[in-house]
């Protein structure tokens, strides 16, 4: 792109940081501004529901092992960090970003990396009720879990809910997980494998209640219990709501950018404007070769999209598309789950190694017309990785 | 000095993880490109086991987030890992493979590069 003198990255986390790195590694030497609403430098979120909650060390000052950058790295990035500052609007015609406090920033290029924020339920705001997305959320939850809480109720049995429940169980709490669907994770894993993963809760000592919603909370000031739609009430000292996330696009209303459960962009993370790209959890991309769009909420896509978006932003058009195979992992109850690929309803599952019934880990491949579409491994990192590589190379069934 | 196995038991392209005992973190030993290498088994990024990784020449790819480590220096060559893993000397005596664990140092800095005389 000609005459790019300022690029502003909005969102100082995984995807924004990798876009900033991508810009520099591809030779961009203009002004680089990173705007982040949180006061922290970029840090890694996946540990927040896992070892960060269970770890016994004092979190201490600073980010410790969560930090995504170090001083050397920051020197190389040579960016201006505006932290603790919210972007409030984008005027694409004027090339201006409006920041909280009334300040405006002139910019030639924009990387939208504002991620996602937890969905909430219409529940009264009682103490002891948490969501988990940020380091500050995790610090608050962690403090309560250590301050003598005995009973935790986790609402939602998705990956984050399951990880939090697992961490609570590891800390010795009595844990119940409430899931509205008849079985959690079916859209992600399909019924057969979802059932296996749901079985991990019992194995880890937590109770999973499916097919019932939350009717309300008990307590005044502080939560004491959760009322279920089936009439039961569960006592609770701590409640964690993990019912999914929604992309943070509110600040882009009125910008003229297409918003549809995410910032709409082409297969190379580029919006309708060649100087505005979107990356990470907030980005909804065209799926090459199909009429579909996808928004990933996985760490690896966030990391990899930054590089592609940076290249396309600098080129002024989509010269590279993002077509990495979706991949995520999750750690629960001592098991490491890894999934890669694009499973769809109707795909069949074949177990290649181990036995899902005996709790000792296994490797499964999803297939359609005998063509592998996805892989799921539980405690099978090495053969999983081999399969993941094969999948990445294999032709996909039409329409994926 | 820790005995690993007989060299014929670790074919080219294979790896083995050894528990080096108290105070020493697990070590991953690789046979690749005609040589043996030993590095700390735990990825410097999070807690994946590098002996489960994908071997490609003198590099191993972490099975969790695909950081690539140079087996000769322990240095990561791509993100998300940023810190090196320690390397350990390897010797072969009478067809038996041994690892000499590096002295525990400040985390993150290797003390020894893998020796050139590592043999196939
Ligand atoms: C607890 C937890 C555990 C996870 N575990 C896993 C896992 O095991 N495996 C996996 O694959 N993925 C996991 N993920 C998902 C992964 O962390 C996300 O996919 C990744 O963080 C997305 O990165 P991002 O940069 O797109 O968004 P985010 O990390 O959400 O960052 C967006 C940033 O933008 C900032 N921001 C938002 N709005 C504004 C604004 N208007 N102005 C300025 N700044 C703004 C936010 O404050 C935030 O810091 C986990 C996520 C969480 C929360
Ligand atoms: S644990 Fe090895 S790259 Fe993340």
Coordinates of C-alpha atoms and ligand atoms in Angstrom, one line a residue:
Chain A
X1 CA 0.0 0.0 0.0
X2 CA 1.3 3.4 -0.7
X3 CA 1.7 6.2 1.8
X4 CA 0.9 4.2 4.9
X5 CA 2.4 6.2 7.6
X6 CA 0.3 5.1 10.6
X7 CA -1.2 1.7 11.3
X8 CA -3.3 1.3 14.4
X9 CA -4.0 -2.0 16.0
X10 CA -7.2 -2.0 18.1
X11 CA -7.0 -4.7 20.8
X12 CA -3.7 -5.5 22.5
X13 CA -4.0 -9.3 22.8
X14 CA -3.0 -12.4 20.9
X15 CA -4.3 -11.5 17.5
X16 CA -3.5 -7.8 17.6
X17 CA 0.1 -8.5 18.8
X18 CA 0.7 -11.0 16.0
X19 CA -0.6 -8.6 13.4
X20 CA 1.8 -6.0 14.8
X21 CA 4.6 -8.5 14.6
X22 CA 3.5 -9.4 11.1
X23 CA 3.6 -5.8 10.0
X24 CA 7.1 -5.3 11.3
X25 CA 8.5 -8.6 10.1
X26 CA 7.2 -7.7 6.6
X27 CA 9.1 -4.5 6.6
X28 CA 6.5 -1.9 7.7
X29 CA 8.6 0.8 9.3
X30 CA 6.0 3.5 9.8
X31 CA 4.2 4.5 13.0
X32 CA 2.6 1.6 14.8
X33 CA 0.0 2.3 17.5
X34 CA -1.5 -0.4 19.6
X35 CA -4.7 0.5 21.5
X36 CA -5.9 -1.8 24.3
X37 CA -8.7 -1.4 26.7
X38 CA -7.0 -3.5 29.4
X39 CA -4.2 -2.0 31.4
X40 CA -2.0 -5.1 30.9
X41 CA 0.5 -5.7 28.1
X42 CA -0.6 -8.6 25.9
X43 CA -1.0 -11.9 27.8
X44 CA -2.1 -15.4 27.1
X45 CA -5.7 -16.3 28.0
X46 CA -5.7 -20.1 27.8
X47 CA -3.9 -20.7 31.1
X48 CA -6.5 -18.5 32.9
X49 CA -9.0 -21.3 33.2
X50 CA -6.3 -24.0 33.7
X51 CA -3.0 -23.8 35.6
X52 CA -3.5 -20.1 36.5
X53 CA -6.5 -21.1 38.7
X54 CA -4.9 -24.2 40.2
X55 CA -1.3 -23.0 40.4
X56 CA -0.3 -22.5 44.0
X57 CA 2.3 -19.7 43.4
X58 CA 1.4 -16.2 44.2
X59 CA 0.4 -14.5 40.9
X60 CA 2.6 -11.6 42.1
X61 CA 3.2 -8.4 40.2
X62 CA 3.3 -8.3 36.4
X63 CA 2.3 -11.0 34.0
X64 CA 4.9 -13.7 34.7
X65 CA 4.5 -16.7 32.4
X66 CA 1.3 -15.3 30.9
X67 CA 3.2 -12.5 29.1
X68 CA 3.2 -12.7 25.4
X69 CA 6.0 -10.2 24.9
X70 CA 9.3 -9.4 26.6
X71 CA 11.3 -6.1 26.6
X72 CA 13.4 -7.3 23.6
X73 CA 10.4 -8.2 21.6
X74 CA 8.7 -4.9 22.5
X75 CA 11.8 -3.0 21.4
X76 CA 11.7 -4.8 18.0
X77 CA 8.0 -3.9 17.6
X78 CA 8.7 -0.3 18.2
X79 CA 5.0 0.5 18.8
X80 CA 3.3 3.2 20.8
X81 CA 1.2 1.4 23.4
X82 CA -2.0 3.1 24.4
X83 CA -3.1 0.8 27.2
X84 CA -6.2 1.3 29.4
X85 CA -7.7 3.2 26.5
X86 CA -10.9 2.1 24.8
X87 CA -11.5 2.7 21.1
X88 CA -15.0 4.1 20.8
X89 CA -15.6 4.6 17.1
X90 CA -14.0 4.3 13.7
X91 CA -14.6 7.0 11.1
X92 CA -13.4 5.2 8.0
X93 CA -14.1 8.2 5.7
X94 CA -11.9 10.5 7.8
X95 CA -9.4 7.8 8.6
X96 CA -9.9 8.6 12.3
X97 CA -10.2 6.4 15.4
X98 CA -12.0 8.0 18.3
X99 CA -10.7 7.0 21.7
X100 CA -12.3 7.2 25.2
X101 CA -11.8 10.6 26.6
X102 CA -12.5 12.4 23.4
X103 CA -9.1 11.9 21.8
X104 CA -8.9 11.2 18.1
X105 CA -6.2 9.4 16.2
X106 CA -5.4 9.8 12.5
X107 CA -4.5 6.5 10.9
X108 CA -4.0 5.2 7.5
X109 CA -4.5 1.5 8.3
X110 CA -6.5 -0.3 11.0
X111 CA -6.2 -3.8 12.4
X112 CA -9.4 -4.7 14.3
X113 CA -8.5 -7.2 17.0
X114 CA -11.0 -6.5 19.7
X115 CA -11.7 -10.2 20.4
X116 CA -14.8 -11.4 22.2
X117 CA -16.5 -10.9 25.5
X118 CA -18.5 -13.4 27.6
X119 CA -22.2 -13.8 27.0
X120 CA -24.2 -13.2 30.1
X121 CA -27.5 -14.4 31.5
X122 CA -30.2 -12.1 32.9
X123 CA -29.2 -12.7 36.5
X124 CA -29.0 -10.3 39.4
X125 CA -25.5 -8.8 40.0
X126 CA -24.5 -10.7 43.2
X127 CA -21.0 -11.1 44.6
X128 CA -19.5 -14.4 43.9
X129 CA -20.8 -14.6 40.3
X130 CA -18.1 -14.6 37.7
X131 CA -17.4 -14.7 34.0
X132 CA -13.8 -15.5 32.8
X133 CA -12.2 -13.8 29.9
X134 CA -9.5 -11.4 31.3
X135 CA -6.6 -11.6 33.7
X136 CA -8.6 -9.4 36.1
X137 CA -11.5 -11.8 35.9
X138 CA -9.2 -14.7 36.7
X139 CA -7.5 -12.9 39.6
X140 CA -11.0 -12.2 41.2
X141 CA -12.1 -15.8 40.7
X142 CA -8.8 -17.2 41.9
X143 CA -9.0 -15.2 45.1
X144 CA -12.4 -16.4 45.9
X145 CA -11.6 -20.0 45.2
X146 CA -8.8 -19.7 47.7
X147 CA -10.7 -17.8 50.3
X148 CA -12.6 -20.9 51.5
X149 CA -15.3 -21.4 48.8
X150 CA -16.5 -25.0 49.1
X151 CA -19.2 -25.3 46.5
X152 CA -18.9 -24.1 42.9
X153 CA -21.6 -24.1 40.3
X154 CA -20.5 -23.7 36.7
X155 CA -23.2 -22.7 34.2
X156 CA -22.3 -24.0 30.7
X157 CA -20.3 -27.1 29.9
X158 CA -18.4 -25.8 26.9
X159 CA -14.6 -25.9 26.9
X160 CA -14.1 -22.9 29.2
X161 CA -16.8 -24.1 31.6
X162 CA -15.4 -27.6 31.7
X163 CA -11.9 -26.3 32.3
X164 CA -13.0 -24.0 35.1
X165 CA -15.0 -26.9 36.6
X166 CA -11.9 -29.1 36.3
X167 CA -9.7 -26.5 38.0
X168 CA -12.3 -26.1 40.8
X169 CA -12.4 -29.8 41.3
X170 CA -8.6 -29.9 41.5
X171 CA -8.7 -27.3 44.2
X172 CA -11.0 -29.6 46.2
X173 CA -14.3 -27.8 45.7
X174 CA -17.5 -29.6 45.3
X175 CA -18.4 -28.8 41.7
X176 CA -21.7 -29.0 39.7
X177 CA -21.8 -28.1 36.0
X178 CA -25.2 -27.1 34.6
X179 CA -25.8 -27.4 30.9
X180 CA -29.0 -26.5 29.1
X181 CA -28.5 -28.8 26.1
X182 CA -29.1 -32.5 26.5
X183 CA -25.4 -33.1 26.0
X184 CA -22.6 -30.5 25.9
X185 CA -20.3 -29.9 22.9
X186 CA -22.4 -31.7 20.3
X187 CA -22.0 -28.9 17.7
X188 CA -18.2 -29.1 18.1
X189 CA -17.6 -32.8 18.4
X190 CA -20.7 -34.6 17.3
X191 CA -22.8 -36.7 19.7
X192 CA -20.6 -39.8 20.0
X193 CA -17.4 -37.9 21.0
X194 CA -19.3 -35.3 23.0
X195 CA -20.6 -38.1 25.2
X196 CA -17.0 -39.3 25.8
X197 CA -15.9 -35.8 26.7
X198 CA -18.9 -35.2 29.0
X199 CA -17.8 -38.4 30.8
X200 CA -14.6 -36.6 31.9
X201 CA -16.6 -34.6 34.4
X202 CA -17.6 -37.6 36.4
X203 CA -14.1 -39.1 36.1
X204 CA -12.7 -35.8 37.6
X205 CA -15.2 -35.8 40.4
X206 CA -17.6 -33.1 39.2
X207 CA -21.3 -33.5 38.7
X208 CA -22.7 -32.7 35.2
X209 CA -26.5 -31.8 35.0
X210 CA -27.7 -31.6 31.4
X211 CA -31.0 -30.6 29.9
X212 CA -31.8 -28.0 32.5
X213 CA -31.5 -24.2 32.5
X214 CA -30.9 -21.7 35.2
X215 CA -34.0 -20.0 36.5
X216 CA -32.3 -17.6 38.9
X217 CA -29.9 -17.1 41.7
X218 CA -30.3 -17.2 45.5
X219 CA -28.7 -14.8 47.9
X220 CA -28.7 -11.2 48.9
X221 CA -25.5 -9.3 48.3
X222 CA -23.6 -12.5 47.8
X223 CA -24.7 -15.6 45.9
X224 CA -25.8 -18.6 48.0
X225 CA -27.3 -20.9 45.4
X226 CA -28.5 -21.4 41.8
X227 CA -32.2 -22.2 41.0
X228 CA -32.7 -24.5 38.1
X229 CA -35.7 -24.5 35.7
X230 CA -36.5 -28.1 36.7
X231 CA -37.2 -26.8 40.2
X232 CA -34.0 -27.9 41.9
X233 CA -31.7 -25.5 43.8
X234 CA -28.0 -26.0 44.1
X235 CA -26.1 -24.4 47.0
X236 CA -23.1 -22.4 45.8
X237 CA -20.4 -20.2 47.2
X238 CA -19.1 -19.3 43.8
X239 CA -20.9 -19.3 40.4
X240 CA -19.1 -19.1 37.1
X241 CA -21.1 -18.4 34.0
X242 CA -19.5 -19.9 30.9
X243 CA -22.1 -19.7 28.2
X244 CA -20.1 -18.6 25.2
X245 CA -18.8 -15.3 23.9
X246 CA -19.8 -12.7 21.4
X247 CA -17.4 -10.7 19.2
X248 CA -16.7 -7.1 20.4
X249 CA -18.0 -5.1 17.5
X250 CA -20.3 -2.5 19.3
X251 CA -17.7 0.2 18.8
X252 CA -17.8 -0.3 15.1
X253 CA -21.5 0.5 14.7
X254 CA -21.8 3.4 12.3
X255 CA -18.4 2.8 10.8
X256 CA -20.0 1.5 7.6
X257 CA -18.1 -1.9 8.0
X258 CA -20.3 -4.9 7.6
X259 CA -21.0 -6.5 11.0
X260 CA -22.6 -9.9 11.3
X261 CA -21.6 -11.8 14.4
X262 CA -18.1 -10.5 13.8
X263 CA -16.5 -8.1 11.4
X264 CA -17.1 -9.4 7.9
X265 CA -14.0 -9.8 5.8
X266 CA -12.8 -11.8 2.8
X267 CA -10.7 -14.9 3.0
X268 CA -7.6 -12.8 3.7
X269 CA -9.0 -10.9 6.8
X270 CA -9.6 -7.8 4.6
X271 CA -12.9 -5.9 5.1
X272 CA -14.6 -4.0 2.3
X273 CA -11.9 -1.4 2.8
X274 CA -8.4 -2.5 1.8
X275 CA -6.8 -0.6 4.6
X276 CA -9.0 -2.1 7.4
X277 CA -8.4 -5.8 8.4
X278 CA -9.8 -7.9 11.2
X279 CA -8.1 -10.7 13.0
X280 CA -8.8 -13.2 15.8
X281 CA -12.0 -13.9 17.6
X282 CA -13.7 -10.8 16.2
X283 CA -13.1 -11.6 12.6
X284 CA -15.7 -13.4 10.4
X285 CA -14.0 -14.6 7.3
X286 CA -15.2 -15.9 3.9
X287 CA -14.4 -19.6 3.6
X288 CA -12.5 -20.2 0.4
X289 CA -14.4 -22.1 -2.2
X290 CA -17.7 -22.1 -0.3
X291 CA -20.6 -19.7 0.3
X292 CA -19.9 -19.9 4.0
X293 CA -18.3 -17.6 6.5
X294 CA -16.4 -18.6 9.6
X295 CA -15.4 -17.0 12.9
X296 CA -13.0 -19.0 15.0
X297 CA -12.6 -18.6 18.7
X298 CA -9.3 -20.5 18.9
X299 CA -5.9 -19.4 19.9
X300 CA -4.1 -20.8 16.8
X301 CA -6.3 -18.9 14.3
X302 CA -5.8 -15.7 16.3
X303 CA -2.1 -16.1 16.1
X304 CA -1.9 -17.1 12.5
X305 CA -4.3 -14.6 11.1
X306 CA -2.2 -11.7 12.2
X307 CA 0.5 -12.5 9.7
X308 CA -1.9 -12.9 6.8
X309 CA -3.8 -9.8 7.6
X310 CA -0.5 -7.8 7.9
X311 CA 0.6 -8.9 4.5
X312 CA -2.7 -8.1 2.8
X313 CA -2.9 -4.7 4.6
X314 CA 0.6 -3.8 3.3
X315 CA -0.1 -5.1 -0.2
X316 CA -3.3 -3.1 -0.4
X317 CA -5.3 -6.1 -1.5
X318 CA -5.8 -9.7 -0.7
X319 CA -2.6 -11.4 -1.9
X320 CA -2.8 -14.2 0.7
X321 CA -5.7 -16.1 2.1
X322 CA -6.1 -17.6 5.5
X323 CA -6.8 -21.3 5.1
X324 CA -5.1 -23.0 8.0
X325 CA -7.0 -26.1 9.3
X326 CA -9.0 -25.2 12.4
X327 CA -7.2 -26.4 15.5
X328 CA -7.8 -26.2 19.3
X329 CA -6.9 -27.9 22.4
X330 CA -8.3 -28.1 25.9
X331 CA -7.1 -29.4 29.2
X332 CA -9.6 -30.9 31.5
X333 CA -9.4 -33.3 34.5
X334 CA -5.9 -34.3 33.6
X335 CA -6.8 -35.1 30.0
X336 CA -5.5 -33.1 27.0
X337 CA -8.0 -32.8 24.3
X338 CA -6.9 -31.8 20.8
X339 CA -9.1 -31.3 17.8
X340 CA -8.4 -30.3 14.2
X341 CA -10.4 -30.1 11.0
X342 CA -13.9 -29.4 9.9
X343 CA -16.4 -32.0 11.2
X344 CA -20.0 -31.7 10.0
X345 CA -23.2 -33.4 11.1
X346 CA -23.3 -36.8 9.6
X347 CA -19.6 -37.5 9.5
X348 CA -18.8 -40.8 11.0
X349 CA -16.2 -41.5 13.7
X350 CA -13.6 -44.2 13.6
X351 CA -11.3 -44.9 16.6
X352 CA -7.7 -45.4 15.4
X353 CA -6.0 -45.9 18.8
X354 CA -7.0 -46.5 22.4
X355 CA -10.5 -47.0 23.7
X356 CA -12.8 -44.1 24.6
X357 CA -14.6 -46.3 27.0
X358 CA -11.7 -47.0 29.3
X359 CA -10.7 -43.4 30.1
X360 CA -7.1 -43.9 29.0
X361 CA -7.1 -41.6 26.0
X362 CA -7.7 -42.3 22.3
X363 CA -7.4 -41.0 18.8
X364 CA -10.4 -40.7 16.6
X365 CA -10.8 -39.6 13.0
X366 CA -14.0 -38.2 11.5
X367 CA -14.8 -39.2 8.0
X368 CA -17.2 -38.4 5.2
X369 CA -17.3 -40.8 2.2
X370 CA -14.1 -42.4 3.6
X371 CA -12.3 -39.0 3.4
X372 CA -11.0 -37.8 6.7
X373 CA -12.5 -34.5 7.8
X374 CA -11.3 -34.0 11.3
X375 CA -9.3 -35.5 14.1
X376 CA -9.9 -35.7 17.8
X377 CA -7.2 -36.9 20.3
X378 CA -7.4 -37.3 24.0
X379 CA -3.9 -37.8 25.5
X380 CA -2.5 -38.8 22.1
X381 CA -0.3 -35.8 21.1
X382 CA 2.0 -37.6 18.8
X383 CA -0.3 -39.6 16.6
X384 CA -2.8 -36.7 16.7
X385 CA -0.1 -34.4 15.3
X386 CA 0.6 -36.9 12.5
X387 CA -3.1 -37.1 11.6
X388 CA -3.4 -33.3 11.8
X389 CA -0.7 -33.0 9.2
X390 CA -2.3 -35.5 7.0
X391 CA -5.6 -33.7 7.2
X392 CA -4.0 -30.4 6.4
X393 CA -2.6 -31.9 3.2
X394 CA -5.7 -34.0 2.3
X395 CA -8.3 -32.8 -0.2
X396 CA -11.5 -31.9 1.7
X397 CA -14.9 -33.2 0.6
X398 CA -16.7 -30.7 -1.6
X399 CA -18.3 -27.7 0.0
X400 CA -16.1 -27.6 3.2
Chain B
X1 CA 25.5 -39.5 33.1
X2 CA 22.3 -41.3 32.4
X3 CA 22.0 -44.4 30.3
X4 CA 19.3 -44.0 27.7
X5 CA 19.2 -47.2 25.6
X6 CA 21.2 -49.2 23.0
X7 CA 21.6 -47.1 19.8
X8 CA 19.8 -49.8 17.8
X9 CA 16.7 -49.3 20.0
X10 CA 16.4 -45.6 19.0
X11 CA 16.1 -45.7 15.2
X12 CA 16.5 -42.6 13.0
X13 CA 13.4 -40.4 13.3
X14 CA 12.5 -41.6 16.7
X15 CA 12.6 -40.1 20.1
X16 CA 12.5 -41.1 23.7
X17 CA 11.7 -39.3 26.9
X18 CA 13.7 -40.1 30.0
X19 CA 13.0 -39.2 33.6
X20 CA 16.4 -38.1 34.7
X21 CA 15.5 -38.4 38.4
X22 CA 15.4 -35.9 41.2
X23 CA 16.1 -32.2 40.5
X24 CA 16.4 -32.8 36.8
X25 CA 13.5 -32.2 34.5
X26 CA 12.6 -34.9 32.0
X27 CA 14.8 -35.0 28.9
X28 CA 13.9 -35.8 25.3
X29 CA 16.4 -37.7 23.2
X30 CA 16.2 -37.7 19.4
X31 CA 17.8 -39.6 16.6
X32 CA 17.6 -37.5 13.5
X33 CA 19.8 -36.6 10.5
X34 CA 22.4 -39.2 11.6
X35 CA 22.9 -37.8 15.1
X36 CA 21.6 -38.0 18.6
X37 CA 20.4 -34.9 20.5
X38 CA 19.1 -34.3 23.9
X39 CA 17.0 -31.4 25.1
X40 CA 14.7 -30.6 28.0
X41 CA 11.5 -32.5 27.3
X42 CA 9.1 -29.8 28.4
X43 CA 8.4 -27.1 25.8
X44 CA 9.4 -23.6 27.1
X45 CA 6.1 -22.2 26.0
X46 CA 3.6 -24.3 28.0
X47 CA 3.7 -27.9 29.2
X48 CA 3.8 -30.1 26.2
X49 CA 6.3 -32.9 25.9
X50 CA 8.8 -32.3 23.0
X51 CA 9.5 -36.0 22.7
X52 CA 6.0 -36.3 21.3
X53 CA 6.9 -33.6 18.7
X54 CA 7.4 -33.8 15.0
X55 CA 11.0 -34.3 13.8
X56 CA 12.2 -32.5 10.8
X57 CA 15.9 -32.4 10.2
X58 CA 17.5 -30.9 13.2
X59 CA 14.2 -29.4 14.4
X60 CA 11.4 -30.6 16.5
X61 CA 7.9 -29.1 16.3
X62 CA 6.0 -28.9 19.6
X63 CA 2.9 -31.1 19.5
X64 CA 0.7 -28.5 21.2
X65 CA 1.3 -25.1 19.5
X66 CA 3.8 -26.0 16.8
X67 CA 6.8 -23.9 18.1
X68 CA 9.9 -25.2 16.3
X69 CA 13.1 -25.8 18.3
X70 CA 16.6 -26.3 16.9
X71 CA 17.9 -29.4 18.6
X72 CA 21.5 -28.2 18.3
X73 CA 21.0 -25.0 20.4
X74 CA 17.6 -25.5 22.0
X75 CA 16.6 -22.1 20.5
X76 CA 13.1 -21.7 19.3
X77 CA 12.9 -20.6 15.6
X78 CA 9.3 -19.5 15.7
X79 CA 6.6 -18.4 18.0
X80 CA 4.8 -19.0 20.3
X81 CA 7.9 -20.2 22.2
X82 CA 10.4 -17.4 22.9
X83 CA 12.7 -19.0 25.4
X84 CA 15.2 -21.8 24.6
X85 CA 15.1 -25.2 26.1
X86 CA 18.3 -26.6 27.6
X87 CA 20.4 -28.9 25.6
X88 CA 22.3 -31.8 27.1
X89 CA 25.4 -33.6 25.9
X90 CA 25.1 -37.0 24.4
X91 CA 27.7 -39.8 24.1
X92 CA 27.8 -43.3 22.8
X93 CA 30.0 -45.8 24.5
X94 CA 30.1 -49.4 23.2
X95 CA 26.8 -49.0 21.4
X96 CA 25.1 -47.6 24.5
X97 CA 23.6 -44.1 24.4
X98 CA 24.2 -41.8 27.4
X99 CA 22.9 -38.3 28.3
X100 CA 24.9 -35.9 30.5
X101 CA 22.3 -33.6 32.0
X102 CA 23.4 -30.0 31.9
X103 CA 23.8 -28.3 35.2
X104 CA 20.6 -26.5 36.4
X105 CA 21.1 -22.9 35.5
X106 CA 19.0 -19.8 35.4
X107 CA 15.8 -21.0 33.7
X108 CA 15.8 -20.2 30.0
X109 CA 19.5 -20.1 29.2
X110 CA 21.3 -23.1 27.8
X111 CA 24.7 -23.9 29.2
X112 CA 25.9 -26.4 26.7
X113 CA 25.3 -26.7 23.0
X114 CA 24.9 -30.2 21.8
X115 CA 28.4 -31.6 21.2
X116 CA 29.6 -31.9 17.7
X117 CA 30.8 -35.4 18.4
X118 CA 27.3 -36.7 18.9
X119 CA 27.4 -39.8 16.7
X120 CA 25.0 -41.9 14.8
Ligands
LIG1 C1 -10.1 -18.6 29.9 C2 -9.8 -18.9 28.4 C3 -9.3 -20.1 28.1 C4 -9.0 -20.4 26.7 N1 -8.5 -21.6 26.4 C5 -8.2 -21.9 25.1 C6 -7.6 -23.2 24.7 O1 -7.4 -24.0 25.6 N2 -7.4 -23.4 23.4 C7 -7.7 -22.5 22.5 O2 -7.5 -22.8 21.3 N3 -8.2 -21.3 22.8 C8 -8.5 -21.0 24.1 N4 -9.0 -19.8 24.4 C9 -9.4 -18.8 23.3 C10 -8.3 -17.9 23.0 O3 -7.7 -17.3 24.1 C11 -8.8 -16.8 22.1 O4 -9.1 -17.3 20.9 C12 -7.8 -15.6 21.9 O5 -7.5 -15.0 23.1 C13 -8.3 -14.7 20.8 O6 -7.4 -13.6 20.7 P1 -7.9 -12.2 20.2 O7 -6.7 -11.3 20.3 O8 -8.7 -12.3 19.0 O9 -9.0 -11.6 21.3 P2 -8.8 -11.4 22.8 O10 -7.8 -12.2 23.4 O11 -10.2 -11.4 23.4 O12 -8.3 -9.9 22.9 C14 -9.1 -8.7 22.5 C15 -8.5 -7.5 23.3 O13 -9.1 -6.4 22.7 C16 -9.4 -5.5 23.8 N5 -10.5 -4.6 23.4 C17 -11.8 -5.0 23.2 N6 -12.6 -3.9 22.8 C18 -11.7 -2.9 22.7 C19 -11.9 -1.5 22.4 N7 -13.0 -1.0 21.9 N8 -10.8 -0.7 22.4 C20 -9.6 -1.2 22.8 N9 -9.4 -2.5 23.1 C21 -10.4 -3.3 23.1 C22 -9.8 -6.4 24.9 O14 -9.7 -5.7 26.2 C23 -8.8 -7.6 24.8 O15 -7.7 -7.4 25.5 C24 -9.3 -19.5 25.7 C25 -9.9 -18.2 26.1 C26 -10.2 -17.9 27.4 C27 -10.8 -16.6 27.8
LIG2 S1 3.5 -25.8 24.5 FE1 5.0 -25.9 23.0 S2 4.4 -24.4 21.6 FE2 3.0 -24.2 23.2

